[in-house]
XYZ file of C-alpha atoms in Angstrom:
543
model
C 28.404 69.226 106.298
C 26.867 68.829 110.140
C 28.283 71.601 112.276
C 29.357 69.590 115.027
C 31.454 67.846 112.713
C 33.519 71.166 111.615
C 36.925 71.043 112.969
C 39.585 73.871 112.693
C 42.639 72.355 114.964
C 45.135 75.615 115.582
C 48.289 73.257 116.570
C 48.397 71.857 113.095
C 46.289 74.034 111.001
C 48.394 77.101 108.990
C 46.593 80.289 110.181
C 49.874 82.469 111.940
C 50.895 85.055 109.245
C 54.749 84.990 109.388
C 58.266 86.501 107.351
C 60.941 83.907 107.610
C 64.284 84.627 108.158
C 64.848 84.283 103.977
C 62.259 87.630 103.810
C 59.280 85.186 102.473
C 55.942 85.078 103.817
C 54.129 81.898 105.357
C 51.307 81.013 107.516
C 51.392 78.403 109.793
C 50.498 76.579 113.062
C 50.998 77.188 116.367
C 53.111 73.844 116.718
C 55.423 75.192 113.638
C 55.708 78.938 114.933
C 57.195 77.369 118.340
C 59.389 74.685 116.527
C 60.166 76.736 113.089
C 60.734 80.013 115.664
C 64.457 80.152 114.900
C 63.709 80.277 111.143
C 61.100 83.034 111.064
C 61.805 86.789 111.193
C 58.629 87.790 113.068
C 54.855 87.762 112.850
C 53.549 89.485 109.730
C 50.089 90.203 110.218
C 47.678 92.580 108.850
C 44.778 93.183 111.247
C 45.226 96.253 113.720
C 46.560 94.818 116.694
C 47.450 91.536 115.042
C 51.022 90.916 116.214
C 50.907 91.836 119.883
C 48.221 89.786 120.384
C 48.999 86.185 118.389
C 52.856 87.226 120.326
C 50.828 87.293 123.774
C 49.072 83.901 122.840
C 53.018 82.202 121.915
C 54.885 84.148 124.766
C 51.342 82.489 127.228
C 52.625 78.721 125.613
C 55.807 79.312 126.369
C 55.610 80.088 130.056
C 53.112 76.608 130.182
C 55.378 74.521 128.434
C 58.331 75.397 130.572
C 56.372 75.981 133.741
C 58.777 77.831 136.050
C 57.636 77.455 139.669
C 57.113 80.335 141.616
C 59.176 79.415 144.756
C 62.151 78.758 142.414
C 64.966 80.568 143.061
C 66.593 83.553 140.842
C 69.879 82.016 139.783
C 68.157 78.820 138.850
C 65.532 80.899 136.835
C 68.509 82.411 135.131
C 70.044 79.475 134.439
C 66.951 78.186 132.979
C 66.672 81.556 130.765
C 70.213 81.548 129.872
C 70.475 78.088 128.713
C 67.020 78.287 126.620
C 68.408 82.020 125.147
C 72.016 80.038 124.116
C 70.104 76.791 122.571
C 68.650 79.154 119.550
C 65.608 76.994 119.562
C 62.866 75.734 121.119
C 63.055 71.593 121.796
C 60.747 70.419 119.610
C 60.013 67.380 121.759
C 58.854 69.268 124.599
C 56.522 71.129 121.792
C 54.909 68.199 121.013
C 55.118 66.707 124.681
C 52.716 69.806 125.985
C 50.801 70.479 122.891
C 49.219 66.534 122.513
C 47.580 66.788 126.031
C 44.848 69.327 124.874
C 43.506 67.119 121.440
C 40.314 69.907 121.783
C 41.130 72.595 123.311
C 42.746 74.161 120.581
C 39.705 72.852 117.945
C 38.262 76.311 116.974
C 34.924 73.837 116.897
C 35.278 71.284 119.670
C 31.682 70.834 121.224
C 32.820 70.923 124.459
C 35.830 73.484 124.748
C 36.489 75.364 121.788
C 39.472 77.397 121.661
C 39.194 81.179 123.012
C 35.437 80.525 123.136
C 32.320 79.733 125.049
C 30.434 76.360 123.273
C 26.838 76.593 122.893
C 26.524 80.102 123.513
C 23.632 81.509 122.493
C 21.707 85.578 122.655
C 19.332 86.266 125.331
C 15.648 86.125 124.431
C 16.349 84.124 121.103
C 15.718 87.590 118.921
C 19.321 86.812 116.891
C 20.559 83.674 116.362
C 24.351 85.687 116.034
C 25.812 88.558 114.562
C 27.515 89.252 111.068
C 30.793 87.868 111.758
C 31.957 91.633 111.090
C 30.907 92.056 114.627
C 34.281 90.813 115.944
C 36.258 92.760 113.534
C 37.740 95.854 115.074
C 39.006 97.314 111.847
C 35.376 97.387 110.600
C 32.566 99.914 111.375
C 29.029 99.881 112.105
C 27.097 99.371 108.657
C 25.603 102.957 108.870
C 29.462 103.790 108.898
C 31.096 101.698 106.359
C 31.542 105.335 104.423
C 34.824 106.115 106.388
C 36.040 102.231 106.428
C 39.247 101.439 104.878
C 37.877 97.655 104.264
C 35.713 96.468 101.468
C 32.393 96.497 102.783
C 32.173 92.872 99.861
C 32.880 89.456 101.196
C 32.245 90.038 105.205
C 29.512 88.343 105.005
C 32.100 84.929 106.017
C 35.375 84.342 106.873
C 37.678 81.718 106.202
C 38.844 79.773 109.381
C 42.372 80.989 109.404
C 41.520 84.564 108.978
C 38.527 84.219 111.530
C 41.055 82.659 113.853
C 43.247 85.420 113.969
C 40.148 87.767 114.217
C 38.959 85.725 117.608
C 42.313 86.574 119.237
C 42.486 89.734 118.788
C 38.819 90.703 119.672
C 39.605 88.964 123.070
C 42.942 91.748 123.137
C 41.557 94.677 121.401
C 37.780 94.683 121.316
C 35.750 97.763 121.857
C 33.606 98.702 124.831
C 29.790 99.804 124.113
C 26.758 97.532 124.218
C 26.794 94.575 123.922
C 24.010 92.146 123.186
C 23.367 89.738 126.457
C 23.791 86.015 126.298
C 21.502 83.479 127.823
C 23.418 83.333 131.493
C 24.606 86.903 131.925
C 22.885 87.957 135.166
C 23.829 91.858 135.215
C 22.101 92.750 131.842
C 19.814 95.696 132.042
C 16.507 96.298 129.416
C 18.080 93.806 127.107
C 21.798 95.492 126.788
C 24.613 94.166 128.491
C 27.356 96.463 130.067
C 31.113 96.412 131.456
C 30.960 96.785 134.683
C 31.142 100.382 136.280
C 34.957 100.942 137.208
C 36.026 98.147 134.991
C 37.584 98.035 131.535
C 35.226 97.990 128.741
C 37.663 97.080 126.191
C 40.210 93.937 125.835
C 42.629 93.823 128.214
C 45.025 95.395 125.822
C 43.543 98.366 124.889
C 44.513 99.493 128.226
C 48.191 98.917 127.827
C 51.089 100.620 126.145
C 51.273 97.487 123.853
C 55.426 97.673 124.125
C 57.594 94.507 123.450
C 60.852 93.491 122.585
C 62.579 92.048 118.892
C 65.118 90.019 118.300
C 66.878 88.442 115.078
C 63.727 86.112 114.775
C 60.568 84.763 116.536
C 62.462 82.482 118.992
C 64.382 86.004 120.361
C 61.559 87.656 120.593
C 59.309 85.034 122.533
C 62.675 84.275 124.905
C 63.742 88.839 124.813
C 59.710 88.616 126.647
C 59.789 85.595 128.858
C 60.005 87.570 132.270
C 60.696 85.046 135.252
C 61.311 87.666 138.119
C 61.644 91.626 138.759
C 63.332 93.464 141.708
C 63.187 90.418 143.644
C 59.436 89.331 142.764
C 58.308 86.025 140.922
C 56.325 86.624 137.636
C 55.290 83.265 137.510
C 52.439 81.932 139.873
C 51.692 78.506 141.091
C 47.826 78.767 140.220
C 48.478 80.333 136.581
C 46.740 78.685 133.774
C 45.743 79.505 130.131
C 41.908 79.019 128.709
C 42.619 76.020 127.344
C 43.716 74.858 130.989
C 41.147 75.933 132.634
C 37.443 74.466 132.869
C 35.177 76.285 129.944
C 33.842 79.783 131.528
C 30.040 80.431 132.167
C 28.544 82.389 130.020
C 28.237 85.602 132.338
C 30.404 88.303 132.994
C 33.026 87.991 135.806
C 34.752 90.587 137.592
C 38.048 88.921 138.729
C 41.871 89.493 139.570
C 44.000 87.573 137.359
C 46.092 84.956 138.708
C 49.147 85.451 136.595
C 51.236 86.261 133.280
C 49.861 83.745 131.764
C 46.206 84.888 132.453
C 46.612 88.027 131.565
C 48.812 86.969 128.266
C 45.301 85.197 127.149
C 42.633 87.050 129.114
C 38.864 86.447 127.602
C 37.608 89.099 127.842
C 34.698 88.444 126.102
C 32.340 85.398 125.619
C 31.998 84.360 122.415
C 30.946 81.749 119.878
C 31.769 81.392 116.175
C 28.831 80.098 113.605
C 30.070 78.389 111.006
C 28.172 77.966 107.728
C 26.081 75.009 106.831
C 29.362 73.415 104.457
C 31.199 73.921 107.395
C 33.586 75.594 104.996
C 33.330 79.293 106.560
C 32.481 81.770 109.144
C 29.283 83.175 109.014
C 28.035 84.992 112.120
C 29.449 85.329 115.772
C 28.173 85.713 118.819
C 29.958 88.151 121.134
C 29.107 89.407 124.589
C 31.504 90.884 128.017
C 33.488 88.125 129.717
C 36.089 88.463 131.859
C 36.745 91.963 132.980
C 39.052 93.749 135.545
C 40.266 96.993 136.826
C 43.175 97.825 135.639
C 44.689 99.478 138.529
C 47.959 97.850 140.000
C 48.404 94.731 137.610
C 52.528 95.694 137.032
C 53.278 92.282 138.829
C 51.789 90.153 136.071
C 51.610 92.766 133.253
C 55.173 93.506 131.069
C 54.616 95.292 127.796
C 53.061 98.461 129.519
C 54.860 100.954 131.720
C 53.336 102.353 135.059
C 52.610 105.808 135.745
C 50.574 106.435 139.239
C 47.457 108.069 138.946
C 45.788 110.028 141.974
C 42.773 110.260 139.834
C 42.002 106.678 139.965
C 43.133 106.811 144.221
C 39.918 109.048 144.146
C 37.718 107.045 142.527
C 38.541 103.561 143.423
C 38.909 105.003 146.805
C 42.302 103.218 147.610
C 45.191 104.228 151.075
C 47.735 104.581 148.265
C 48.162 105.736 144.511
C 47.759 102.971 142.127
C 49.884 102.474 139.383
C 47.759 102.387 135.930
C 48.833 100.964 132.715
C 50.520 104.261 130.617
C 49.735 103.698 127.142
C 51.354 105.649 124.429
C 50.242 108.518 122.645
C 49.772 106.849 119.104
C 50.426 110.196 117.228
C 54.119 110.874 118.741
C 57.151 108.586 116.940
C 58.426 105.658 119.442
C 61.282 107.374 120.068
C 60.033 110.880 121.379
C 58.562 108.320 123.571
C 61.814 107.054 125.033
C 62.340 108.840 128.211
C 59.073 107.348 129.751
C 59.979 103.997 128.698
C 63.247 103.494 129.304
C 64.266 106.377 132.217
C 64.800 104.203 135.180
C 64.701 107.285 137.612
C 61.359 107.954 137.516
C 59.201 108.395 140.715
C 56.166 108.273 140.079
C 56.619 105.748 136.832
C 57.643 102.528 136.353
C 59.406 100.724 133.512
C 57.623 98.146 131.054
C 58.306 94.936 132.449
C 59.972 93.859 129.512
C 62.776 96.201 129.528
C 63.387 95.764 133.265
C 63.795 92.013 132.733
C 66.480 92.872 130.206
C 68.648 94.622 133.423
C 67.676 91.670 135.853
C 69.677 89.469 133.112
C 71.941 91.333 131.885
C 73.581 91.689 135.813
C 75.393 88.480 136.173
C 76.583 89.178 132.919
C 79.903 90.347 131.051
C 78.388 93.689 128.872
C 79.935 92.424 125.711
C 77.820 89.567 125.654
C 74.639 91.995 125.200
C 76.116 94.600 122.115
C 73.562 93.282 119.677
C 70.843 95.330 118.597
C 67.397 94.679 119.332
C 64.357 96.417 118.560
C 61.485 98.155 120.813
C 57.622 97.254 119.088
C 54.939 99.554 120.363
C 51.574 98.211 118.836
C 48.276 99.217 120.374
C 44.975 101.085 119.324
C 43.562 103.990 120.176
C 39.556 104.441 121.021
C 36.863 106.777 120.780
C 33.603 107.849 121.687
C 33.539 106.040 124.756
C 35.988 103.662 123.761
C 33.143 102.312 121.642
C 34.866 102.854 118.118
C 38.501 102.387 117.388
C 40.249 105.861 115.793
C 43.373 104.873 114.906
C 46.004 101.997 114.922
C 49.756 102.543 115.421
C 52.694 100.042 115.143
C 56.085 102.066 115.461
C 59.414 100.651 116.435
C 63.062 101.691 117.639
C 66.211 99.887 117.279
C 69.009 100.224 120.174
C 71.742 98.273 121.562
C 70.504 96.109 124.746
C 73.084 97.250 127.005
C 70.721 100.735 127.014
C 68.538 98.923 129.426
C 70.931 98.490 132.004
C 70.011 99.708 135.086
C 73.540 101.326 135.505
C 73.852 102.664 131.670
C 75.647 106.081 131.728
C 74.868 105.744 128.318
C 71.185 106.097 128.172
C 70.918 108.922 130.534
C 72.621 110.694 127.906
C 70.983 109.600 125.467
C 67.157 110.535 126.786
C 68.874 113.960 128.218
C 69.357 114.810 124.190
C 66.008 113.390 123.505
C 64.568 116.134 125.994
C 66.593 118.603 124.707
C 64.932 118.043 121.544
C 61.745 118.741 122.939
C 62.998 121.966 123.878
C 64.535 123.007 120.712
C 61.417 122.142 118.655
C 59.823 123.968 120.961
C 62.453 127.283 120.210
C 61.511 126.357 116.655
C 57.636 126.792 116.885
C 58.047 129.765 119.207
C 60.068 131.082 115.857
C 57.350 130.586 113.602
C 55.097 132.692 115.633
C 57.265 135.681 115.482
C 57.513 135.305 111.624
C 53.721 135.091 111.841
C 53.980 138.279 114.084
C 56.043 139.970 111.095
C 53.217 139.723 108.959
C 50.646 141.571 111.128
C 48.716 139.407 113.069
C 49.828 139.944 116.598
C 46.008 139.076 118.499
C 46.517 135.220 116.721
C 50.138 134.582 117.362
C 50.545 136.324 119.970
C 49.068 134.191 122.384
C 48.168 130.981 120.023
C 44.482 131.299 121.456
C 43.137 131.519 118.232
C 41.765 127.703 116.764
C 43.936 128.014 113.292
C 47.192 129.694 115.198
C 47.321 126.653 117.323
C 47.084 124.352 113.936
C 49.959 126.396 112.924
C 51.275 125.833 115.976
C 51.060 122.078 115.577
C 52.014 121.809 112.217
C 55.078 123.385 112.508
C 56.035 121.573 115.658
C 55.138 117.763 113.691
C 56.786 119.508 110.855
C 60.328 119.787 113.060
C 59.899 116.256 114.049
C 59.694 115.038 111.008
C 62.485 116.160 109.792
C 64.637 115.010 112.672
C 62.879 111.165 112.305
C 65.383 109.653 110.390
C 68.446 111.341 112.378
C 66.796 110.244 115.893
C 66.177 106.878 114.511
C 69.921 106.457 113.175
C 71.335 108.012 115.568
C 69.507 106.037 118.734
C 70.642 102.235 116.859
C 74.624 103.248 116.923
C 74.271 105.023 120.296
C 78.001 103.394 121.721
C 78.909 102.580 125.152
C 82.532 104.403 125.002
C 83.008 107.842 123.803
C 79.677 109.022 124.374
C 80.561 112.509 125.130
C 81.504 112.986 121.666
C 79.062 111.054 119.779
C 76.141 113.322 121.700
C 77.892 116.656 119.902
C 78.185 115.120 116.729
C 74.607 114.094 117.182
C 73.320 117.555 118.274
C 75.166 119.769 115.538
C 73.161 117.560 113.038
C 69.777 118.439 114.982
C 71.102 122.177 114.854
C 71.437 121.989 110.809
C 68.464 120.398 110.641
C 65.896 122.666 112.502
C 68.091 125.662 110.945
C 67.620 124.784 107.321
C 63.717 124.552 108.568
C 63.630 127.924 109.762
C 65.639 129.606 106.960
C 63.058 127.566 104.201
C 60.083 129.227 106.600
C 61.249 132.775 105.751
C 62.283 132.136 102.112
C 58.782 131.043 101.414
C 57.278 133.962 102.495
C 59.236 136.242 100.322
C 59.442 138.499 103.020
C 62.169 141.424 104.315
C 64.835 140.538 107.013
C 64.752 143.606 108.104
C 61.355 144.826 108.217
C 60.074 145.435 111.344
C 56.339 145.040 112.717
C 55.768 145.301 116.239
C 59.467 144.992 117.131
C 60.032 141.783 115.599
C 61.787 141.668 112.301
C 63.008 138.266 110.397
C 66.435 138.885 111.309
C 65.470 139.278 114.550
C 63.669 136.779 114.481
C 66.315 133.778 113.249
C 68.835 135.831 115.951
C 66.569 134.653 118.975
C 65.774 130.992 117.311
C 69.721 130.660 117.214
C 70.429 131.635 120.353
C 67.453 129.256 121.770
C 68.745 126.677 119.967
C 72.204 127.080 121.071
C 71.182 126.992 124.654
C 68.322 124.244 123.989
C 71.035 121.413 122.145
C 73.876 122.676 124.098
């Protein structure tokens, strides 16, 4: 089959890995994930980095086919919210109505303006006709690596459409930094290798970010829990705000710019790229993939939702600006979600600001009565984390909290207390490790645990801290989705005489394993002596 003739059309074509509502899996099209969104569960994909990005690409049709204008005012963008949020569904008519003025943009072929691509993109210098379609693969080293890879290093040689679909969209999200080979019309390549530019981001747009969205009860909750129309008295929306397949095809060269809106940013390219099909027009054989669009990230919190804030006077130094700029604070991909909860959700934070996302949920919940906002939804923090310059990806990390929405009132009582026990925690695990080193102390070795200098002390160190943490996972977990809005005083004891049992059982099971003496004493520390100091720390610590 002739190439030009390959088609792939993403509005009617199955290639969205989904769970319905029933628990079974399904793929399907864009056009069924918006109209079907009542009746499935949530995005089920597989890739690192999957869900947050095909979410971004639904939440980015979403704000187009509803097109809120920016001078609109609040209460009518409320009304708008509120009315869509109390349908349960998305209109399929107005689906269809958007969807069947773009009969190309959404070909992952067309000739003219393939979707998420660049058409007749081709390397600089004609040494490569493309790349192994691997290339665009995050989850999937360098050959000269495939050792360590997790992925069968058989059958990457092509992908099938859907799969190389999904693959597109999240190398435009998640894609790492690191040379790149130039395409015919880049214009800042250097000795044959093209670069980000210096200051910019060298990865997708979403590497940079916290990766933090909101769940509902199914796909048309979620899309609706994310669709922020105004914060603190600012329009999300902008009048000039269009998605790729809006917008005139891109050159082929890298472009510094300042994105115009959500919806940019939502479906930001950052690189060019073309996909190769195979001569039976039956697979995907080879890609070619260079920079495209990049930015700073420095002050984007306008457009930007599922990241928090945090200023940075690091980045005031070196992008030489009057004032601080806020950067995007991702998490740390090795701590649970929840130990993460005080930077997300504290709303008393100077020099931090909430994800957008959760801040919307206080803007709506206002004009409203609190009962109408006791359900339980769920907090999704989905990113990757780099290495080596950003130019490999280390490790992947999709972690999730439940909680009641009226937490993310601006005015809860509740969650105050709630993230004043979650520090508290930090405290007593930190009583807990500070009791392992005085065991450790029992047994002789006062230079190494005496000051944790030592390289295998501080292991121990860290092992016994992810060791405490562990243990208190499912409590924290339980405990954080029934956190109530009356009686809280109580609930928080309850809560931290469990934590208390917990990290005591710990420390008792540390000694008993070491077969040791309570009473022995080395250096003036004993095991007794020992478990009396851990219980008084913990006493003051989850007090």
């Amino acid at each position: 089959m002739d190439q030009i003739t390959t088609k792939y059309d993403l509005r009617t074509e199955p290639w969205i890995p989904v769970e319905r509502i029933d628990g079974t899996q399904a793929t399907v099209s864009i056009r069924n994930a918006l109209c079907e969104a009542h009746r499935i569960r949530r995005i089920s994909g597989e890739i690192p980095g999957e869900n947050i990005a095909l979410l971004r690409l639904l939440l980015a049709l979403v704000y187009c086919i509803y097109e809120i204008p920016e001078h609109m005012g609040e209460e009518e963008k409320r009304r708008i919210w509120r009315e869509l949020w109390e349908g349960g569904a998305f209109p399929a008519d107005r689906i269809d109505g958007y969807l069947v003025d773009f009969p190309h943009e959404f070909d992952l072929f067309d000739d003219e303006h393939p979707f998420y691509q660049v058409p007749h993109l081709v390397y600089m210098g004609g040494k490569k006709e493309c790349d192994p379609v691997s290339e665009c693969m995050i989850d999937v080293p360098k050959p000269e690596k495939f050792l360590f890879s997790m992925r069968s290093a058989e059958h990457l040689d092509a992908l099938p459409f859907d799969l190389a679909a999904r693959y597109l969209v999240v190398a435009q999200a998640l894609d790492k930094a690191g040379i790149k080979t130039p395409v015919e019309g880049n214009t800042s390549a250097k000795s044959g290798k093209a670069y980000a530019p210096k200051g910019a981001l060298g990865t997708g747009w979403c590497g940079a970010l916290g990766g933090v969205y909101l769940e509902g009860k199914s796909l048309f909750e979620t899309l609706v829990l994310n669709w922020v129309l105004f914060l603190s008295n600012v329009s999300v929306t902008a009048s000039d705000d269009f998605a790729p397949w809006e917008r005139e095809v891109p050159s082929p060269d890298t472009c510094q710019r300042e994105p115009t809106g959500p919806i940019d940013l939502l479906t930001w390219q950052s690189r060019r790229i073309r996909l190769v099909p195979d001569e039976s027009g039956a697979f995907v054989r080879g890609v070619i993939i260079s920079y495209g669009d990049v930015l700073v990230p420095a002050n984007k919190q306008r457009f930007e939702m599922m990241t928090g804030w945090r200023e940075s006077k690091q980045q005031q130094k070196k992008l030489g600006t009057a004032t601080v700029p806020l950067m995007p604070a991702a998490l740390d991909t090795a701590r649970a979600l929840w130990r993460n909860l005080p930077s997300l959700l504290a709303v008393a934070e100077e020099e931090r600001l909430r994800p957008g996302v959760i801040r919307w949920m206080g803007e709506v919940q206002d004009v409203q009565h609190a009962d109408d906002w006791r359900f339980k939804l769920r907090i999704v923090c989905q990113g990757v984390k780099y290495g080596t310059q950003s130019s490999v990806v280390d490790d992947a990390m999709t972690d999730t909290v439940d909680l009641r929405a009226t937490l993310m009132r601006k005015d809860s009582e509740a969650l105050t207390n709630m993230l004043e026990l979650i520090r508290q925690t930090d405290i007593a695990v930190g009583a807990f490790v500070k009791f392992a080193q005085n065991i450790e102390r029992t047994q002789g070795d006062r230079r190494r645990y005496e000051t944790f200098s030592d390289a295998a002390a501080q292991a121990t160190k860290d092992d016994m801290r992810e060791r405490a943490y562990d243990a208190l996972d499912a409590l924290y977990r339980r405990r954080i989705a029934d956190f109530p809005d009356r009686d809280v005083a109580a609930y928080c004891e309850a809560w931290r005489a469990e934590a208390r049992g917990i990290l005591r059982k710990l420390a008792q099971a540390y000694v008993s394993r070491r077969h040791i003496s309570y009473f022995a004493e080395r250096d003036e520390v004993s095991a007794g002596r020992a478990l009396m100091w851990f219980e008084r720390d913990l006493a003051q610590a989850l007090a």
